[in-house]
GROMACS .gro file of C-alpha atoms in nm:
model
  515
    1MET     CA    1  10.775   7.847   8.227
    2LYS     CA    2  10.722   7.645   8.543
    3SER     CA    3  11.091   7.614   8.618
    4LEU     CA    4  11.257   7.891   8.804
    5ARG     CA    5  11.586   7.796   8.633
    6ALA     CA    6  11.437   7.837   8.304
    7ARG     CA    7  11.248   8.166   8.400
    8LEU     CA    8  11.575   8.307   8.523
    9THR     CA    9  11.779   8.176   8.211
   10ALA     CA   10  11.515   8.325   7.971
   11ALA     CA   11  11.511   8.646   8.175
   12VAL     CA   12  11.887   8.691   8.116
   13MET     CA   13  11.916   8.543   7.778
   14MET     CA   14  11.652   8.774   7.609
   15PRO     CA   15  11.855   9.090   7.667
   16LEU     CA   16  12.173   8.900   7.591
   17LEU     CA   17  12.007   8.769   7.267
   18ALA     CA   18  11.918   9.120   7.183
   19LEU     CA   19  12.273   9.256   7.257
   20ALA     CA   20  12.405   8.960   7.030
   21ILE     CA   21  12.163   9.062   6.751
   22THR     CA   22  12.276   9.410   6.789
   23PHE     CA   23  12.640   9.329   6.805
   24GLY     CA   24  12.595   9.104   6.511
   25GLY     CA   25  12.411   9.358   6.300
   26THR     CA   26  12.680   9.638   6.373
   27THR     CA   27  12.953   9.373   6.271
   28CYS     CA   28  12.788   9.292   5.946
   29TRP     CA   29  12.747   9.670   5.879
   30MET     CA   30  13.091   9.747   5.948
   31ILE     CA   31  13.194   9.433   5.722
   32HIS     CA   32  12.985   9.557   5.447
   33ARG     CA   33  13.141   9.919   5.484
   34THR     CA   34  13.501   9.775   5.510
   35ILE     CA   35  13.471   9.554   5.204
   36SER     CA   36  13.289   9.807   5.001
   37THR     CA   37  13.554  10.069   5.087
   38ALA     CA   38  13.848   9.827   5.038
   39SER     CA   39  13.706   9.720   4.696
   40ASP     CA   40  13.650  10.084   4.580
   41ARG     CA   41  14.008  10.160   4.681
   42LEU     CA   42  14.132   9.841   4.504
   43LEU     CA   43  13.940   9.971   4.178
   44VAL     CA   44  14.103  10.300   4.197
   45GLY     CA   45  14.441  10.168   4.270
   46SER     CA   46  14.393   9.907   3.990
   47VAL     CA   47  14.327  10.210   3.733
   48LEU     CA   48  14.643  10.349   3.851
   49THR     CA   49  14.831  10.040   3.798
   50ILE     CA   50  14.711   9.983   3.461
   51SER     CA   51  14.784  10.347   3.367
   52ARG     CA   52  15.157  10.306   3.485
   53ALA     CA   53  15.182   9.978   3.284
   54ILE     CA   54  15.027  10.134   2.950
   55GLU     CA   55  15.258  10.440   2.999
   56ALA     CA   56  15.562  10.232   2.997
   57GLU     CA   57  15.795  10.172   2.708
   58ARG     CA   58  15.698   9.957   2.427
   59ALA     CA   59  15.950   9.672   2.519
   60THR     CA   60  15.805   9.640   2.861
   61HIS     CA   61  15.449   9.734   2.806
   62GLU     CA   62  15.295   9.402   2.761
   63SER     CA   63  15.484   9.226   3.034
   64LEU     CA   64  15.405   9.510   3.274
   65LEU     CA   65  15.020   9.500   3.181
   66THR     CA   66  15.028   9.117   3.223
   67LEU     CA   67  15.189   9.172   3.560
   68ALA     CA   68  14.937   9.434   3.667
   69VAL     CA   69  14.628   9.224   3.575
   70GLU     CA   70  14.785   8.935   3.775
   71LEU     CA   71  14.823   9.161   4.076
   72LEU     CA   72  14.443   9.267   4.054
   73ARG     CA   73  14.330   8.927   4.108
   74THR     CA   74  14.157   8.885   4.441
   75ARG     CA   75  13.915   8.623   4.598
   76SER     CA   76  13.608   8.839   4.512
   77ALA     CA   77  13.737   8.897   4.166
   78PRO     CA   78  13.936   8.607   4.040
   79LEU     CA   79  13.914   8.731   3.674
   80PRO     CA   80  13.971   9.107   3.674
   81VAL     CA   81  13.745   9.306   3.434
   82TYR     CA   82  13.921   9.591   3.284
   83SER     CA   83  13.938   9.801   2.968
   84VAL     CA   84  14.157  10.061   2.778
   85PHE     CA   85  14.000  10.265   2.498
   86ASP     CA   86  14.169  10.505   2.290
   87GLY     CA   87  13.867  10.708   2.196
   88ASP     CA   88  13.624  10.449   2.065
   89ARG     CA   89  13.900  10.188   1.979
   90LEU     CA   90  13.968   9.912   2.217
   91VAL     CA   91  14.335   9.888   2.314
   92THR     CA   92  14.319   9.602   2.563
   93GLY     CA   93  14.066   9.436   2.798
   94THR     CA   94  13.691   9.345   2.792
   95PRO     CA   95  13.531   9.520   2.495
   96ASP     CA   96  13.187   9.533   2.655
   97LEU     CA   97  13.324   9.774   2.933
   98LEU     CA   98  13.277  10.079   2.735
   99PRO     CA   99  13.391  10.422   2.832
  100PRO     CA  100  13.103  10.666   2.991
  101GLU     CA  101  12.888  10.798   2.707
  102ASP     CA  102  12.956  11.167   2.830
  103TYR     CA  103  13.335  11.138   2.748
  104LEU     CA  104  13.284  10.985   2.398
  105VAL     CA  105  13.077  11.303   2.276
  106ARG     CA  106  13.253  11.570   2.472
  107PRO     CA  107  13.602  11.733   2.354
  108ALA     CA  108  13.875  11.696   2.626
  109ALA     CA  109  13.866  12.063   2.696
  110THR     CA  110  13.534  12.018   2.874
  111LEU     CA  111  13.687  11.772   3.118
  112PRO     CA  112  13.668  11.677   3.408
  113LEU     CA  113  13.294  11.641   3.466
  114HIS     CA  114  13.307  11.434   3.802
  115ASP     CA  115  13.470  11.479   4.120
  116PRO     CA  116  13.762  11.232   4.199
  117ALA     CA  117  13.690  10.942   4.416
  118GLY     CA  118  13.712  11.036   4.788
  119PHE     CA  119  13.752  10.800   5.089
  120PRO     CA  120  13.742  10.843   5.473
  121GLN     CA  121  14.062  10.989   5.594
  122ASP     CA  122  14.283  10.730   5.754
  123TYR     CA  123  14.509  10.786   6.058
  124ARG     CA  124  14.778  10.942   5.840
  125ASP     CA  125  14.554  11.204   5.715
  126ARG     CA  126  14.713  11.210   5.360
  127ARG     CA  127  14.657  11.486   5.135
  128LEU     CA  128  14.552  11.417   4.796
  129ALA     CA  129  14.650  11.612   4.481
  130THR     CA  130  14.351  11.609   4.225
  131GLY     CA  131  14.259  11.259   4.377
  132TYR     CA  132  14.596  11.115   4.386
  133ILE     CA  133  14.851  11.086   4.664
  134ASP     CA  134  15.152  11.147   4.444
  135ASP     CA  135  15.166  11.452   4.235
  136ARG     CA  136  15.343  11.251   3.950
  137ASP     CA  137  15.039  11.013   3.934
  138SER     CA  138  14.807  11.305   3.819
  139THR     CA  139  15.042  11.388   3.507
  140GLY     CA  140  14.827  11.399   3.201
  141VAL     CA  141  14.501  11.335   3.383
  142ILE     CA  142  14.196  11.483   3.240
  143GLN     CA  143  13.945  11.315   3.466
  144PRO     CA  144  14.075  11.183   3.796
  145THR     CA  145  13.949  10.832   3.880
  146TYR     CA  146  13.591  10.843   4.000
  147LEU     CA  147  13.357  10.569   4.068
  148ARG     CA  148  13.008  10.492   3.922
  149ASP     CA  149  12.749  10.207   3.894
  150ALA     CA  150  12.676  10.041   3.563
  151MET     CA  151  12.561   9.714   3.402
  152LEU     CA  152  12.778   9.474   3.239
  153GLY     CA  153  12.646   9.154   3.075
  154GLY     CA  154  12.322   9.192   3.259
  155ARG     CA  155  12.495   9.226   3.606
  156PRO     CA  156  12.551   9.524   3.813
  157VAL     CA  157  12.905   9.646   3.838
  158ARG     CA  158  13.097   9.910   4.028
  159VAL     CA  159  13.347  10.091   3.781
  160ALA     CA  160  13.641  10.302   3.838
  161THR     CA  161  13.714  10.530   3.545
  162GLU     CA  162  14.012  10.755   3.444
  163ILE     CA  163  14.070  10.960   3.143
  164ARG     CA  164  14.425  11.046   3.069
  165GLN     CA  165  14.637  11.196   2.792
  166PHE     CA  166  14.953  10.990   2.723
  167PRO     CA  167  15.253  11.138   2.573
  168GLY     CA  168  15.259  11.099   2.198
  169SER     CA  169  14.894  11.024   2.189
  170GLU     CA  170  14.648  11.247   1.995
  171ARG     CA  171  14.314  11.150   2.185
  172PRO     CA  172  14.235  11.091   2.565
  173VAL     CA  173  14.270  10.741   2.669
  174ALA     CA  174  13.979  10.590   2.895
  175ILE     CA  175  14.101  10.329   3.156
  176GLN     CA  176  13.850  10.131   3.351
  177VAL     CA  177  13.838   9.857   3.604
  178ALA     CA  178  13.506   9.700   3.711
  179ASP     CA  179  13.394   9.474   3.992
  180PHE     CA  180  13.066   9.275   4.000
  181ILE     CA  181  12.839   9.366   4.296
  182ASP     CA  182  12.695   9.020   4.319
  183ASP     CA  183  13.067   8.880   4.372
  184ARG     CA  184  13.098   9.139   4.643
  185ARG     CA  185  12.800   9.036   4.804
  186ALA     CA  186  12.875   8.686   4.806
  187TYR     CA  187  13.230   8.758   4.928
  188GLU     CA  188  13.061   8.949   5.205
  189GLN     CA  189  12.810   8.677   5.289
  190THR     CA  190  13.073   8.441   5.383
  191TYR     CA  191  13.168   8.667   5.653
  192TYR     CA  192  12.812   8.724   5.759
  193LEU     CA  193  12.771   8.343   5.788
  194ARG     CA  194  13.074   8.354   6.000
  195VAL     CA  195  12.943   8.624   6.235
  196LEU     CA  196  12.614   8.434   6.263
  197GLY     CA  197  12.763   8.115   6.341
  198ALA     CA  198  13.001   8.266   6.610
  199GLY     CA  199  12.688   8.444   6.748
  200ILE     CA  200  12.501   8.122   6.780
  201LEU     CA  201  12.785   7.938   6.929
  202VAL     CA  202  12.834   8.212   7.190
  203VAL     CA  203  12.445   8.215   7.271
  204MET     CA  204  12.456   7.846   7.311
  205ILE     CA  205  12.760   7.853   7.532
  206ALA     CA  206  12.610   8.130   7.745
  207VAL     CA  207  12.282   7.948   7.790
  208LEU     CA  208  12.462   7.630   7.899
  209LEU     CA  209  12.701   7.840   8.135
  210PHE     CA  210  12.427   8.051   8.276
  211TYR     CA  211  12.174   7.734   8.327
  212GLY     CA  212  12.464   7.578   8.521
  213ALA     CA  213  12.520   7.902   8.733
  214VAL     CA  214  12.158   7.924   8.799
  215THR     CA  215  12.142   7.554   8.906
  216TRP     CA  216  12.436   7.615   9.124
  217GLY     CA  217  12.284   7.943   9.271
  218LEU     CA  218  11.955   7.773   9.350
  219GLY     CA  219  12.117   7.491   9.508
  220PRO     CA  220  12.019   7.621   9.874
  221PHE     CA  221  11.662   7.663   9.758
  222ALA     CA  222  11.658   7.316   9.644
  223SER     CA  223  11.802   7.200   9.978
  224LEU     CA  224  11.510   7.384  10.147
  225THR     CA  225  11.253   7.210   9.926
  226GLN     CA  226  11.427   6.852   9.989
  227GLN     CA  227  11.388   6.934  10.387
  228ILE     CA  228  11.039   7.039  10.363
  229GLU     CA  229  10.946   6.732  10.152
  230GLU     CA  230  11.132   6.507  10.392
  231ALA     CA  231  10.959   6.651  10.688
  232HIS     CA  232  10.607   6.623  10.512
  233LYS     CA  233  10.685   6.246  10.466
  234ARG     CA  234  10.776   6.211  10.842
  235ALA     CA  235  10.471   6.419  10.937
  236THR     CA  236  10.668   6.570  11.218
  237PRO     CA  237  10.472   6.826  11.429
  238ASN     CA  238  10.779   7.067  11.450
  239VAL     CA  239  10.904   7.145  11.099
  240ARG     CA  240  11.231   7.340  11.073
  241VAL     CA  241  11.466   7.391  10.800
  242ALA     CA  242  11.839   7.469  10.830
  243LEU     CA  243  12.116   7.586  10.593
  244SER     CA  244  12.487   7.629  10.669
  245PRO     CA  245  12.635   7.999  10.716
  246GLY     CA  246  12.801   7.977  10.390
  247ASP     CA  247  12.463   7.990  10.186
  248PRO     CA  248  12.357   8.288  10.025
  249LEU     CA  249  12.193   8.563  10.247
  250GLU     CA  250  11.869   8.533  10.047
  251ALA     CA  251  11.824   8.159  10.125
  252ARG     CA  252  11.913   8.188  10.475
  253SER     CA  253  11.673   8.474  10.525
  254LEU     CA  254  11.390   8.252  10.358
  255ALA     CA  255  11.479   7.976  10.591
  256SER     CA  256  11.437   8.208  10.885
  257ALA     CA  257  11.121   8.342  10.756
  258PHE     CA  258  10.997   7.998  10.696
  259ASN     CA  259  11.098   7.894  11.057
  260ASP     CA  260  10.927   8.187  11.203
  261LEU     CA  261  10.614   8.107  11.007
  262MET     CA  262  10.603   7.751  11.129
  263ALA     CA  263  10.671   7.841  11.494
  264ARG     CA  264  10.369   8.084  11.456
  265ASN     CA  265  10.169   7.826  11.306
  266GLU     CA  266  10.230   7.565  11.583
  267ARG     CA  267  10.160   7.830  11.844
  268ALA     CA  268   9.837   7.901  11.668
  269VAL     CA  269   9.746   7.552  11.627
  270GLN     CA  270   9.839   7.473  12.005
  271SER     CA  271   9.595   7.794  12.094
  272LEU     CA  272   9.341   7.641  11.895
  273ARG     CA  273   9.367   7.304  12.056
  274GLN     CA  274   9.376   7.477  12.398
  275PHE     CA  275   9.098   7.705  12.288
  276THR     CA  276   8.869   7.398  12.182
  277ALA     CA  277   8.963   7.213  12.491
  278ASN     CA  278   8.881   7.506  12.740
  279ALA     CA  279   8.559   7.581  12.530
  280SER     CA  280   8.419   7.223  12.543
  281HIS     CA  281   8.484   7.222  12.922
  282GLN     CA  282   8.322   7.544  12.952
  283LEU     CA  283   8.026   7.425  12.734
  284ARG     CA  284   7.994   7.106  12.918
  285THR     CA  285   7.919   7.265  13.256
  286PRO     CA  286   7.609   7.425  13.191
  287LEU     CA  287   7.479   7.164  12.968
  288ALA     CA  288   7.544   6.918  13.254
  289ILE     CA  289   7.340   7.152  13.490
  290VAL     CA  290   7.050   7.163  13.236
  291ARG     CA  291   7.066   6.796  13.200
  292VAL     CA  292   7.046   6.707  13.569
  293HIS     CA  293   6.769   6.975  13.642
  294VAL     CA  294   6.553   6.847  13.346
  295ASP     CA  295   6.553   6.499  13.514
  296VAL     CA  296   6.460   6.678  13.831
  297LEU     CA  297   6.171   6.832  13.640
  298GLY     CA  298   6.077   6.492  13.499
  299ARG     CA  299   6.067   6.332  13.842
  300TYR     CA  300   5.905   6.590  14.067
  301GLY     CA  301   5.702   6.827  13.810
  302SER     CA  302   5.736   7.208  13.777
  303SER     CA  303   5.485   7.277  14.034
  304THR     CA  304   5.691   7.142  14.341
  305PRO     CA  305   5.970   7.337  14.511
  306GLN     CA  306   6.222   7.109  14.351
  307GLY     CA  307   6.079   7.194  14.021
  308ALA     CA  308   6.099   7.558  14.088
  309THR     CA  309   6.445   7.540  14.194
  310ALA     CA  310   6.534   7.326  13.880
  311LEU     CA  311   6.368   7.575  13.652
  312ALA     CA  312   6.553   7.853  13.810
  313ASP     CA  313   6.866   7.692  13.764
  314ILE     CA  314   6.813   7.591  13.410
  315ALA     CA  315   6.726   7.950  13.331
  316ALA     CA  316   7.075   8.047  13.483
  317ALA     CA  317   7.255   7.787  13.306
  318VAL     CA  318   7.097   7.883  12.961
  319GLU     CA  319   7.191   8.258  13.047
  320SER     CA  320   7.545   8.153  13.111
  321LEU     CA  321   7.551   7.928  12.802
  322GLU     CA  322   7.429   8.195  12.582
  323ARG     CA  323   7.660   8.455  12.718
  324LEU     CA  324   7.950   8.211  12.673
  325LEU     CA  325   7.842   8.131  12.314
  326ALA     CA  326   7.818   8.507  12.239
  327GLN     CA  327   8.181   8.566  12.361
  328LEU     CA  328   8.304   8.281  12.169
  329ILE     CA  329   8.145   8.436  11.846
  330THR     CA  330   8.294   8.773  11.936
  331LEU     CA  331   8.651   8.615  11.967
  332ALA     CA  332   8.623   8.421  11.657
  333ARG     CA  333   8.506   8.742  11.441
  334MET     CA  334   8.790   8.923  11.599
  335ASP     CA  335   9.052   8.650  11.518
  336GLU     CA  336   8.933   8.659  11.133
  337GLN     CA  337   8.949   9.025  11.106
  338SER     CA  338   9.235   9.254  11.105
  339SER     CA  339   9.287   9.583  11.289
  340ALA     CA  340   9.306   9.752  10.932
  341GLU     CA  341   8.950   9.660  10.878
  342THR     CA  342   8.822   9.887  11.181
  343PRO     CA  343   8.778  10.261  11.069
  344LEU     CA  344   8.901  10.477  11.353
  345ASN     CA  345   8.702  10.816  11.400
  346ALA     CA  346   8.692  11.072  11.673
  347PHE     CA  347   8.415  11.030  11.937
  348ASP     CA  348   8.308  11.169  12.252
  349LEU     CA  349   8.450  10.973  12.526
  350THR     CA  350   8.314  11.161  12.809
  351GLY     CA  351   7.938  11.132  12.669
  352LEU     CA  352   7.990  10.750  12.574
  353VAL     CA  353   8.096  10.669  12.941
  354ALA     CA  354   7.807  10.857  13.075
  355GLU     CA  355   7.574  10.662  12.853
  356ILE     CA  356   7.714  10.336  12.968
  357LEU     CA  357   7.680  10.400  13.343
  358ALA     CA  358   7.326  10.537  13.289
  359THR     CA  359   7.235  10.181  13.162
  360ARG     CA  360   7.403  10.013  13.469
  361VAL     CA  361   7.289  10.204  13.768
  362THR     CA  362   6.921  10.081  13.714
  363HIS     CA  363   7.054   9.713  13.720
  364PRO     CA  364   6.930   9.504  14.045
  365ASP     CA  365   7.308   9.408  14.115
  366THR     CA  366   7.376   9.774  14.177
  367ALA     CA  367   7.094   9.841  14.430
  368ARG     CA  368   7.328   9.859  14.746
  369MET     CA  369   7.628   9.978  14.537
  370ASP     CA  370   7.782  10.333  14.533
  371ILE     CA  371   7.832  10.405  14.139
  372GLY     CA  372   8.047  10.711  14.102
  373PHE     CA  373   8.132  10.905  13.792
  374GLU     CA  374   8.409  11.158  13.741
  375ALA     CA  375   8.497  11.353  13.441
  376GLN     CA  376   8.782  11.602  13.406
  377GLU     CA  377   8.637  11.786  13.123
  378ALA     CA  378   8.319  11.765  12.883
  379GLY     CA  379   8.357  11.645  12.533
  380LEU     CA  380   8.699  11.475  12.586
  381ALA     CA  381   8.771  11.300  12.234
  382ALA     CA  382   8.945  11.005  12.155
  383LEU     CA  383   9.018  10.814  11.849
  384GLY     CA  384   8.862  10.467  11.804
  385ASP     CA  385   8.546  10.294  11.708
  386PRO     CA  386   8.239  10.395  11.948
  387MET     CA  387   8.068  10.036  11.927
  388LEU     CA  388   8.395   9.856  12.028
  389ALA     CA  389   8.469  10.112  12.298
  390THR     CA  390   8.131  10.072  12.435
  391GLU     CA  391   8.179   9.696  12.464
  392MET     CA  392   8.518   9.725  12.627
  393ILE     CA  393   8.433   9.980  12.894
  394GLY     CA  394   8.072   9.810  12.953
  395ASN     CA  395   8.268   9.474  12.989
  396LEU     CA  396   8.505   9.634  13.249
  397VAL     CA  397   8.232   9.793  13.427
  398ASP     CA  398   8.012   9.473  13.449
  399ASN     CA  399   8.334   9.287  13.597
  400ALA     CA  400   8.375   9.563  13.864
  401ILE     CA  401   8.019   9.537  13.960
  402ARG     CA  402   7.985   9.164  13.947
  403TYR     CA  403   8.307   9.071  14.140
  404ASN     CA  404   8.251   9.339  14.393
  405ARG     CA  405   8.082   9.319  14.749
  406ALA     CA  406   7.716   9.392  14.737
  407ASP     CA  407   7.762   9.705  14.935
  408GLY     CA  408   8.080   9.813  14.761
  409SER     CA  409   8.163  10.111  14.535
  410VAL     CA  410   8.252  10.159  14.179
  411THR     CA  411   8.408  10.460  14.042
  412VAL     CA  412   8.450  10.561  13.675
  413ARG     CA  413   8.678  10.837  13.570
  414VAL     CA  414   8.724  10.999  13.238
  415LEU     CA  415   9.045  11.209  13.240
  416GLN     CA  416   9.346  11.311  13.012
  417SER     CA  417   9.679  11.202  13.104
  418ASP     CA  418  10.003  11.297  12.918
  419GLY     CA  419   9.783  11.408  12.613
  420MET     CA  420   9.602  11.062  12.620
  421PRO     CA  421   9.236  11.022  12.680
  422VAL     CA  422   9.206  10.758  12.971
  423VAL     CA  423   8.909  10.576  13.130
  424GLU     CA  424   8.953  10.434  13.481
  425ILE     CA  425   8.718  10.184  13.653
  426GLU     CA  426   8.802  10.129  14.009
  427ASP     CA  427   8.634   9.908  14.245
  428ASP     CA  428   8.674   9.819  14.636
  429GLY     CA  429   8.612   9.447  14.594
  430PRO     CA  430   8.867   9.167  14.670
  431GLY     CA  431   9.093   9.254  14.374
  432ILE     CA  432   9.317   9.041  14.182
  433ALA     CA  433   9.638   8.919  14.295
  434PRO     CA  434   9.941   9.064  14.141
  435ALA     CA  435  10.060   8.726  14.013
  436ASP     CA  436   9.738   8.676  13.827
  437ARG     CA  437   9.690   9.031  13.669
  438GLU     CA  438   9.839   8.923  13.347
  439LYS     CA  439   9.699   8.555  13.337
  440VAL     CA  440   9.356   8.704  13.341
  441TRP     CA  441   9.407   8.818  12.989
  442GLU     CA  442   9.454   8.471  12.870
  443ARG     CA  443   9.133   8.290  12.743
  444PHE     CA  444   8.939   8.081  12.987
  445TYR     CA  445   9.167   8.172  13.274
  446ARG     CA  446   8.979   8.274  13.608
  447ALA     CA  447   9.167   8.398  13.892
  448PRO     CA  448   9.116   8.198  14.218
  449GLY     CA  449   8.893   8.368  14.471
  450VAL     CA  450   8.673   8.260  14.765
  451ASP     CA  451   8.284   8.264  14.677
  452ALA     CA  452   8.370   8.438  14.332
  453PRO     CA  453   8.091   8.424  14.087
  454SER     CA  454   8.103   8.191  13.800
  455GLY     CA  455   8.231   8.297  13.463
  456SER     CA  456   8.381   8.188  13.144
  457GLY     CA  457   8.718   8.360  13.164
  458LEU     CA  458   8.669   8.533  12.815
  459GLY     CA  459   8.562   8.891  12.910
  460LEU     CA  460   8.896   9.042  12.969
  461PRO     CA  461   9.067   8.869  12.660
  462ILE     CA  462   8.773   9.018  12.463
  463VAL     CA  463   8.845   9.359  12.617
  464ARG     CA  464   9.218   9.336  12.525
  465ALA     CA  465   9.151   9.214  12.168
  466LEU     CA  466   8.893   9.486  12.107
  467GLY     CA  467   9.173   9.745  12.254
  468GLU     CA  468   9.403   9.616  12.026
  469ARG     CA  469   9.177   9.648  11.707
  470MET     CA  470   9.164  10.035  11.797
  471GLY     CA  471   9.516  10.092  11.925
  472ALA     CA  472   9.418  10.137  12.286
  473HIS     CA  473   9.614  10.007  12.585
  474VAL     CA  474   9.419   9.828  12.881
  475PHE     CA  475   9.584   9.697  13.194
  476LEU     CA  476   9.505   9.630  13.551
  477THR     CA  477   9.663   9.760  13.887
  478SER     CA  478   9.575   9.805  14.242
  479GLY     CA  479   9.302  10.057  14.356
  480ARG     CA  480   9.426  10.398  14.469
  481ASP     CA  481   9.418  10.267  14.841
  482GLY     CA  482   9.549   9.949  14.787
  483ARG     CA  483   9.205   9.782  14.769
  484GLY     CA  484   9.011   9.632  14.510
  485THR     CA  485   9.109   9.660  14.113
  486LEU     CA  486   9.192   9.951  13.891
  487ALA     CA  487   9.127   9.903  13.530
  488VAL     CA  488   9.269  10.163  13.289
  489ILE     CA  489   9.218  10.215  12.933
  490GLU     CA  490   9.439  10.464  12.737
  491PHE     CA  491   9.292  10.565  12.399
  492GLN     CA  492   9.461  10.731  12.106
  493PRO     CA  493   9.414  11.117  12.115
  494ALA     CA  494   9.197  11.267  11.844
  495THR     CA  495   9.324  11.504  11.603
  496ARG     CA  496   9.234  11.901  11.684
  497HIS     CA  497   9.017  11.903  11.352
  498ALA     CA  498   8.830  11.592  11.494
  499ASN     CA  499   8.790  11.762  11.841
  500GLU     CA  500   8.635  12.071  11.652
  501GLU     CA  501   8.383  11.842  11.496
  502ILE     CA  502   8.246  11.677  11.808
  503GLU     CA  503   7.946  11.835  11.962
  504THR     CA  504   7.845  11.748  12.305
  505ASN     CA  505   7.588  11.877  12.530
  506PHE     CA  506   7.710  11.655  12.830
  507ASP     CA  507   7.723  11.825  13.185
  508PRO     CA  508   7.958  11.623  13.406
  509THR     CA  509   7.762  11.757  13.724
  510GLU     CA  510   7.416  11.630  13.605
  511GLU     CA  511   7.566  11.283  13.517
  512MET     CA  512   7.741  11.260  13.873
  513THR     CA  513   7.400  11.367  14.030
  514ALA     CA  514   7.214  11.105  13.823
  515CYS     CA  515   7.455  10.823  13.917
   0.00000   0.00000   0.00000
């Protein structure tokens, strides 16, 4: 079912249909029980009525019997079937309705042979005397009225039989009244059909009413769909939907979530446009340098001073372009992946920082610089990814070296603050103005400065993105003496079990001496 209305209607109507079937089945069972019990009671009462008519005086015998038979007519038995036998002699009634064989061959002294007919107690809880309410009705009764199943004319019947000794009679008299079972079933089926018809009518009305209720309830969602379709036709850049305060909370929540999603999408598109524009601008500069110096090479040749300078500039431009492309690829990969995809493990933060500095102190740019390393304790553990942490710390150390003075100093500290493993990279260069300390985390933004080396403006955004992947917090502030820049990375603390598993042979004194 593609329609939500149809699905909701079906979801509700299936249990309702099951309840209707259960209720209909229960009702039909109650009808069957009620009609069967009522018919059996009528048979028992009919036997007593005929007995009273036969027991009457000869003058009124015929008229009372005729009246009793007329009273026995019902919708299920328009022609009452009864018989009265004096021994094996038919007194009145249907001759085919014979007495039971066990009474024809047994003397009266051996009776009764069957228990009297019994019925569920009614609310009055009447007491029965040998199967009768009134004690006088049991006078002369040899076998109280009981019920049995038999065949009459090839049709199944329900028979009520009573054996009674009338005053002045030498032999017991068998009084019987029968009811055809198929007539009962036909009578019951009329009620079954009525129950079925009523059930179908109720289900149809319920379907229509519920479908209308679902349509009304889904009205706000239809309004949202219409607004979105209209916005799609207009191709508006800012798509927003609105509902009235009287609409359901679920619909208003959906509208709010949709508006938030569209706002995020618009920001992402705007960021992508800005990123594309800035990236194209950054790529254009080294390419223009390469193009110009290729022309110089073509004009002067590589063996001339102009050619040598052009080759050097081309190499620097290619290196800058290569670094920019690597940073763009790194950002693209981080945008595609989520932080949940990065497994976090405990690692030796002190040893990691020492290895990073060991690779930097031999760089030509650090020949005149003072590179210092301070470690509060050996084997300080942090939680994160060692490769990402290496990229973060290395990037910040490179920035501290690159944007510092030629004879400046860079100090890297590994310490623990408030239970958090912390790495500090401090330099005494020109620093970053307080107004620019948050802007430098934006992609392609470069803080203004005199004689500042060229860059792409992607290093610090990459650092922050890597930190977010590991749950680390990174920020910039002034140096401890108010000079230069202090970059701080706060890592997540490792668990005690993780700390026990870390093995380290790091000696802070040796590393500080090497640096």
